[in-house]
mmCIF file of C-alpha atoms in Angstrom:
data_model
loop_
_atom_site.group_PDB
_atom_site.id
_atom_site.type_symbol
_atom_site.label_atom_id
_atom_site.label_comp_id
_atom_site.label_asym_id
_atom_site.label_seq_id
_atom_site.Cartn_x
_atom_site.Cartn_y
_atom_site.Cartn_z
ATOM 1 C CA GLU A 47 -16.125 -13.523 0.177
ATOM 2 C CA ALA A 48 -15.055 -9.941 0.586
ATOM 3 C CA GLN A 49 -12.619 -9.174 -1.804
ATOM 4 C CA VAL A 50 -10.904 -6.344 -4.389
ATOM 5 C CA THR A 51 -10.809 -7.382 -7.656
ATOM 6 C CA GLN A 52 -9.143 -6.166 -10.786
ATOM 7 C CA ASN A 53 -9.131 -6.806 -14.295
ATOM 8 C CA PRO A 54 -7.087 -7.866 -16.333
ATOM 9 C CA ARG A 55 -4.127 -8.990 -14.528
ATOM 10 C CA TYR A 56 -1.951 -9.143 -17.058
ATOM 11 C CA LEU A 57 -1.549 -6.509 -20.344
ATOM 12 C CA ILE A 58 1.075 -5.938 -23.023
ATOM 13 C CA THR A 59 -0.180 -3.030 -25.158
ATOM 14 C CA VAL A 60 1.334 -0.539 -27.297
ATOM 15 C CA THR A 61 2.201 3.035 -26.751
ATOM 16 C CA GLY A 62 -0.959 5.270 -27.436
ATOM 17 C CA LYS A 63 -3.526 2.671 -27.229
ATOM 18 C CA LYS A 64 -6.040 3.643 -24.820
ATOM 19 C CA LEU A 65 -6.694 0.956 -22.005
ATOM 20 C CA THR A 66 -8.512 0.786 -18.891
ATOM 21 C CA VAL A 67 -7.917 -1.113 -15.685
ATOM 22 C CA THR A 68 -11.049 -1.696 -13.707
ATOM 23 C CA CYS A 69 -11.346 -2.220 -9.818
ATOM 24 C CA SER A 70 -14.333 -3.453 -7.791
ATOM 25 C CA GLN A 71 -14.961 -4.177 -4.407
ATOM 26 C CA ASN A 72 -17.710 -5.683 -2.867
ATOM 27 C CA MET A 73 -17.280 -4.390 0.863
ATOM 28 C CA ASN A 74 -18.836 -1.377 0.830
ATOM 29 C CA HIS A 75 -16.154 0.684 1.133
ATOM 30 C CA GLU A 76 -16.115 4.202 1.030
ATOM 31 C CA TYR A 77 -12.503 5.063 0.078
ATOM 32 C CA MET A 78 -10.679 3.373 -2.936
ATOM 33 C CA SER A 79 -6.968 4.283 -4.299
ATOM 34 C CA TRP A 80 -4.840 3.178 -7.196
ATOM 35 C CA TYR A 81 -0.727 2.808 -6.626
ATOM 36 C CA ARG A 82 1.817 1.791 -8.711
ATOM 37 C CA GLN A 83 4.656 -0.470 -7.568
ATOM 38 C CA ASP A 84 8.130 -0.140 -9.005
ATOM 39 C CA PRO A 85 11.492 -1.737 -7.844
ATOM 40 C CA GLY A 86 12.820 0.238 -4.881
ATOM 41 C CA LEU A 87 10.116 2.819 -5.426
ATOM 42 C CA GLY A 88 7.716 0.905 -3.143
ATOM 43 C CA LEU A 89 4.070 2.298 -3.544
ATOM 44 C CA ARG A 90 3.264 5.518 -5.039
ATOM 45 C CA GLN A 91 -0.141 6.674 -5.125
ATOM 46 C CA ILE A 92 -1.899 7.865 -8.556
ATOM 47 C CA TYR A 93 -5.215 8.486 -7.535
ATOM 48 C CA TYR A 94 -7.631 8.247 -4.769
ATOM 49 C CA SER A 95 -11.533 8.199 -4.174
ATOM 50 C CA MET A 96 -12.754 9.305 -0.544
ATOM 51 C CA ASN A 97 -16.355 8.673 -1.660
ATOM 52 C CA VAL A 98 -18.472 8.301 -4.775
ATOM 53 C CA GLU A 99 -18.111 11.322 -7.416
ATOM 54 C CA VAL A 100 -14.994 12.394 -4.869
ATOM 55 C CA THR A 101 -11.396 11.716 -6.270
ATOM 56 C CA ASP A 102 -8.329 13.401 -5.706
ATOM 57 C CA LYS A 103 -4.770 13.325 -7.434
ATOM 58 C CA GLY A 104 -1.945 11.437 -5.484
ATOM 59 C CA ASP A 105 1.573 11.588 -5.769
ATOM 60 C CA VAL A 106 1.847 10.341 -9.154
ATOM 61 C CA PRO A 107 -1.009 11.500 -11.152
ATOM 62 C CA GLU A 108 0.417 12.107 -14.564
ATOM 63 C CA GLY A 109 -0.978 10.183 -17.552
ATOM 64 C CA TYR A 110 -3.654 8.812 -15.570
ATOM 65 C CA LYS A 111 -7.421 9.539 -15.052
ATOM 66 C CA VAL A 112 -10.175 7.885 -13.000
ATOM 67 C CA SER A 113 -13.646 8.167 -12.323
ATOM 68 C CA ARG A 114 -15.854 7.071 -9.134
ATOM 69 C CA LYS A 115 -19.465 6.845 -10.559
ATOM 70 C CA GLU A 116 -20.420 4.489 -8.037
ATOM 71 C CA LYS A 117 -19.332 2.729 -4.897
ATOM 72 C CA ARG A 118 -17.848 -0.587 -6.072
ATOM 73 C CA ASN A 119 -15.739 0.379 -8.837
ATOM 74 C CA PHE A 120 -12.912 2.706 -9.591
ATOM 75 C CA PRO A 121 -11.734 2.291 -12.858
ATOM 76 C CA LEU A 122 -7.933 3.341 -13.573
ATOM 77 C CA ILE A 123 -7.503 4.838 -17.704
ATOM 78 C CA LEU A 124 -4.665 5.425 -19.084
ATOM 79 C CA GLU A 125 -5.497 7.859 -22.408
ATOM 80 C CA SER A 126 -2.173 7.528 -24.062
ATOM 81 C CA PRO A 127 -0.074 4.845 -22.679
ATOM 82 C CA SER A 128 3.829 5.187 -22.727
ATOM 83 C CA PRO A 129 6.161 3.016 -21.859
ATOM 84 C CA ASN A 130 7.130 4.775 -18.841
ATOM 85 C CA GLN A 131 3.880 3.557 -17.211
ATOM 86 C CA THR A 132 5.215 -0.028 -17.566
ATOM 87 C CA SER A 133 4.528 -1.152 -14.048
ATOM 88 C CA LEU A 134 2.578 -3.136 -11.489
ATOM 89 C CA TYR A 135 -0.779 -1.638 -10.435
ATOM 90 C CA PHE A 136 -2.634 -2.023 -7.278
ATOM 91 C CA CYS A 137 -6.149 -1.105 -6.396
ATOM 92 C CA ALA A 138 -7.050 -0.691 -2.523
ATOM 93 C CA SER A 139 -10.230 -0.146 -0.447
ATOM 94 C CA SER A 140 -11.021 1.067 3.045
ATOM 95 C CA PRO A 141 -14.009 1.493 4.852
ATOM 96 C CA SER A 142 -13.039 5.009 5.091
ATOM 97 C CA GLY A 143 -9.948 7.118 3.865
ATOM 98 C CA ARG A 144 -9.897 9.241 6.944
ATOM 99 C CA ALA A 145 -8.015 7.912 10.391
ATOM 100 C CA PRO A 146 -8.182 5.673 12.079
ATOM 101 C CA TYR A 147 -9.247 3.407 9.375
ATOM 102 C CA ASN A 148 -5.724 2.341 8.392
ATOM 103 C CA GLU A 149 -6.222 -1.052 7.090
ATOM 104 C CA GLN A 150 -6.628 -1.040 3.267
ATOM 105 C CA PHE A 151 -7.644 -4.112 1.367
ATOM 106 C CA PHE A 152 -5.586 -4.882 -2.038
ATOM 107 C CA GLY A 153 -6.551 -6.100 -5.264
ATOM 108 C CA PRO A 154 -4.293 -9.182 -6.817
ATOM 109 C CA GLY A 155 -2.304 -6.340 -9.027
ATOM 110 C CA THR A 156 -2.205 -5.810 -12.754
ATOM 111 C CA ARG A 157 1.212 -5.855 -14.439
ATOM 112 C CA LEU A 158 1.098 -3.510 -17.629
ATOM 113 C CA THR A 159 3.555 -3.282 -19.697
ATOM 114 C CA VAL A 160 3.711 -0.404 -22.615
ATOM 115 C CA LEU A 161 5.703 -1.242 -25.892
ATOM 116 C CA GLY B 631 4.231 16.256 3.249
ATOM 117 C CA GLN B 632 5.640 13.189 4.405
ATOM 118 C CA SER B 633 8.453 11.069 4.275
ATOM 119 C CA LEU B 634 9.231 7.652 5.543
ATOM 120 C CA GLU B 635 12.904 5.960 5.981
ATOM 121 C CA GLN B 636 13.407 2.239 5.984
ATOM 122 C CA PRO B 637 16.148 -0.186 5.404
ATOM 123 C CA SER B 638 15.879 -1.516 1.918
ATOM 124 C CA GLU B 639 17.261 -5.056 2.756
ATOM 125 C CA VAL B 640 17.611 -7.352 5.858
ATOM 126 C CA THR B 641 18.614 -10.913 5.862
ATOM 127 C CA ALA B 642 18.196 -13.014 9.219
ATOM 128 C CA VAL B 643 17.939 -16.552 10.193
ATOM 129 C CA GLU B 644 15.159 -18.811 10.542
ATOM 130 C CA GLY B 645 14.323 -18.906 14.143
ATOM 131 C CA ALA B 646 16.111 -15.970 15.280
ATOM 132 C CA ILE B 647 14.590 -12.263 15.940
ATOM 133 C CA VAL B 648 14.449 -9.478 13.530
ATOM 134 C CA GLN B 649 13.749 -5.883 13.687
ATOM 135 C CA ILE B 650 12.795 -3.706 10.741
ATOM 136 C CA ASN B 651 13.137 0.108 11.677
ATOM 137 C CA CYS B 652 10.846 3.264 10.165
ATOM 138 C CA THR B 653 11.911 6.739 10.896
ATOM 139 C CA TYR B 654 9.395 9.316 9.510
ATOM 140 C CA GLN B 655 8.840 12.971 9.226
ATOM 141 C CA THR B 656 4.968 14.251 8.957
ATOM 142 C CA SER B 657 3.354 17.618 9.827
ATOM 143 C CA GLY B 658 0.947 15.920 11.793
ATOM 144 C CA PHE B 659 0.617 12.092 12.796
ATOM 145 C CA TYR B 660 -2.150 9.807 12.752
ATOM 146 C CA GLY B 661 -0.400 6.383 13.688
ATOM 147 C CA LEU B 662 1.874 4.104 12.256
ATOM 148 C CA SER B 663 0.947 0.898 9.779
ATOM 149 C CA TRP B 664 2.918 -1.984 8.450
ATOM 150 C CA TYR B 665 2.103 -4.119 5.453
ATOM 151 C CA GLN B 666 3.455 -7.521 4.221
ATOM 152 C CA GLN B 667 4.110 -8.049 0.483
ATOM 153 C CA HIS B 668 4.944 -11.586 -0.491
ATOM 154 C CA ASP B 669 6.647 -11.636 -4.137
ATOM 155 C CA GLY B 670 3.849 -11.799 -6.873
ATOM 156 C CA GLY B 671 1.266 -11.092 -4.232
ATOM 157 C CA ALA B 672 -0.725 -8.222 -2.567
ATOM 158 C CA PRO B 673 0.368 -6.184 0.331
ATOM 159 C CA THR B 674 -1.644 -7.157 3.545
ATOM 160 C CA PHE B 675 -2.108 -5.019 6.298
ATOM 161 C CA LEU B 676 -0.066 -6.479 9.806
ATOM 162 C CA SER B 677 -0.492 -3.884 12.360
ATOM 163 C CA TYR B 678 -1.454 -0.311 13.406
ATOM 164 C CA ASN B 679 0.255 1.953 16.240
ATOM 165 C CA ALA B 680 -1.245 5.088 17.299
ATOM 166 C CA LEU B 681 0.247 5.551 20.533
ATOM 167 C CA ASP B 682 3.601 4.761 21.914
ATOM 168 C CA GLY B 683 4.404 1.373 22.751
ATOM 169 C CA LEU B 684 4.229 -2.106 21.992
ATOM 170 C CA GLU B 685 1.481 -4.111 20.141
ATOM 171 C CA GLU B 686 1.671 -7.649 20.014
ATOM 172 C CA THR B 687 0.103 -10.007 17.527
ATOM 173 C CA GLY B 688 1.631 -13.597 17.697
ATOM 174 C CA ARG B 689 5.083 -13.430 16.525
ATOM 175 C CA PHE B 690 4.574 -9.978 14.866
ATOM 176 C CA SER B 691 5.081 -6.786 17.336
ATOM 177 C CA SER B 692 5.216 -3.439 16.360
ATOM 178 C CA PHE B 693 6.431 -0.523 18.435
ATOM 179 C CA LEU B 694 5.804 3.273 18.291
ATOM 180 C CA SER B 695 7.789 6.247 19.981
ATOM 181 C CA ARG B 696 5.949 9.311 18.635
ATOM 182 C CA SER B 697 8.630 11.696 20.270
ATOM 183 C CA ASP B 698 11.423 9.963 18.343
ATOM 184 C CA SER B 699 9.206 10.006 15.045
ATOM 185 C CA TYR B 700 9.789 6.237 14.899
ATOM 186 C CA GLY B 701 8.648 2.664 15.091
ATOM 187 C CA TYR B 702 9.814 -0.795 14.451
ATOM 188 C CA LEU B 703 8.300 -4.144 13.389
ATOM 189 C CA LEU B 704 9.761 -7.167 15.352
ATOM 190 C CA LEU B 705 9.429 -10.658 14.135
ATOM 191 C CA GLN B 706 9.905 -13.752 16.213
ATOM 192 C CA GLU B 707 10.763 -17.150 15.661
ATOM 193 C CA LEU B 708 11.387 -16.526 11.922
ATOM 194 C CA GLN B 709 9.986 -18.648 9.553
ATOM 195 C CA MET B 710 11.180 -19.131 5.978
ATOM 196 C CA LYS B 711 7.344 -18.197 4.923
ATOM 197 C CA ASP B 712 8.312 -14.771 6.144
ATOM 198 C CA SER B 713 10.687 -13.890 3.559
ATOM 199 C CA ALA B 714 8.529 -10.939 2.011
ATOM 200 C CA SER B 715 8.971 -7.435 1.743
ATOM 201 C CA TYR B 716 7.369 -5.107 4.610
ATOM 202 C CA PHE B 717 6.091 -1.361 4.171
ATOM 203 C CA CYS B 718 5.627 1.063 6.951
ATOM 204 C CA ALA B 719 2.727 3.816 6.257
ATOM 205 C CA VAL B 720 1.822 7.249 7.833
ATOM 206 C CA ARG B 721 -0.703 9.629 7.441
ATOM 207 C CA ASP B 722 -0.146 13.549 8.347
ATOM 208 C CA SER B 723 -3.516 14.312 9.054
ATOM 209 C CA GLY B 724 -7.124 12.707 9.638
ATOM 210 C CA ASN B 725 -8.180 13.439 6.521
ATOM 211 C CA THR B 726 -5.322 12.455 3.922
ATOM 212 C CA PRO B 727 -4.204 9.195 2.425
ATOM 213 C CA LEU B 728 -1.775 6.779 3.930
ATOM 214 C CA VAL B 729 1.739 7.341 2.578
ATOM 215 C CA PHE B 730 4.087 4.106 2.129
ATOM 216 C CA GLY B 731 7.522 3.881 2.664
ATOM 217 C CA LYS B 732 9.872 2.410 -0.023
ATOM 218 C CA GLY B 733 9.696 -1.112 1.818
ATOM 219 C CA THR B 734 12.525 -3.490 3.122
ATOM 220 C CA ARG B 735 13.012 -6.791 1.551
ATOM 221 C CA LEU B 736 13.480 -9.629 4.598
ATOM 222 C CA SER B 737 15.038 -12.603 3.641
ATOM 223 C CA VAL B 738 15.386 -15.448 5.896
ATOM 224 C CA ILE B 739 17.702 -17.670 5.381
ATOM 225 C CA ALA B 740 18.306 -21.614 6.789
#
């Protein structure tokens, strides 16, 4: 089944404890992206990757890191999480990051709480 | 940069028609997309308009007017399961990522 998977789905952690949220897609998509979703703020892009070894900052990259060493995986790293990073996180992929590829496939989401 | 405006909430009656508007400001324009998200779920792609006019897919239609920087999503024969958030999204160049609006929460009532 073609899909985007994220792990973990739920995580409660404490301030400063490094964590990684994994994202994997099995559709051979070039483009992958991370979003955070907060009430009333919609989907805000954190980082995106147009292809392997190519990553760029989105609108809210502070406090996050990413890497794209292989096509299928795009992990999101929080080196020192803070309470303002408590949010719902979505990973998404698409065959390409360029027009006209506007259909993105989203993972199920990771709900992160930082205490 | 880009900015998008859509109403935060809309309520409509089961069986009726509802229109969710989206106005955008972009330096360029490479199409308007719509996504649906149910509570607790992930966004899913609904439609894409690159040219002016109406695109119909079953009960859902999407309209675009590039001269007015405006589009809308039209949902007909509303069902309770249509209660969800709806996001419009644009990109302002062929090489930049999609930017999403803040979403419109649609509540369908009996």
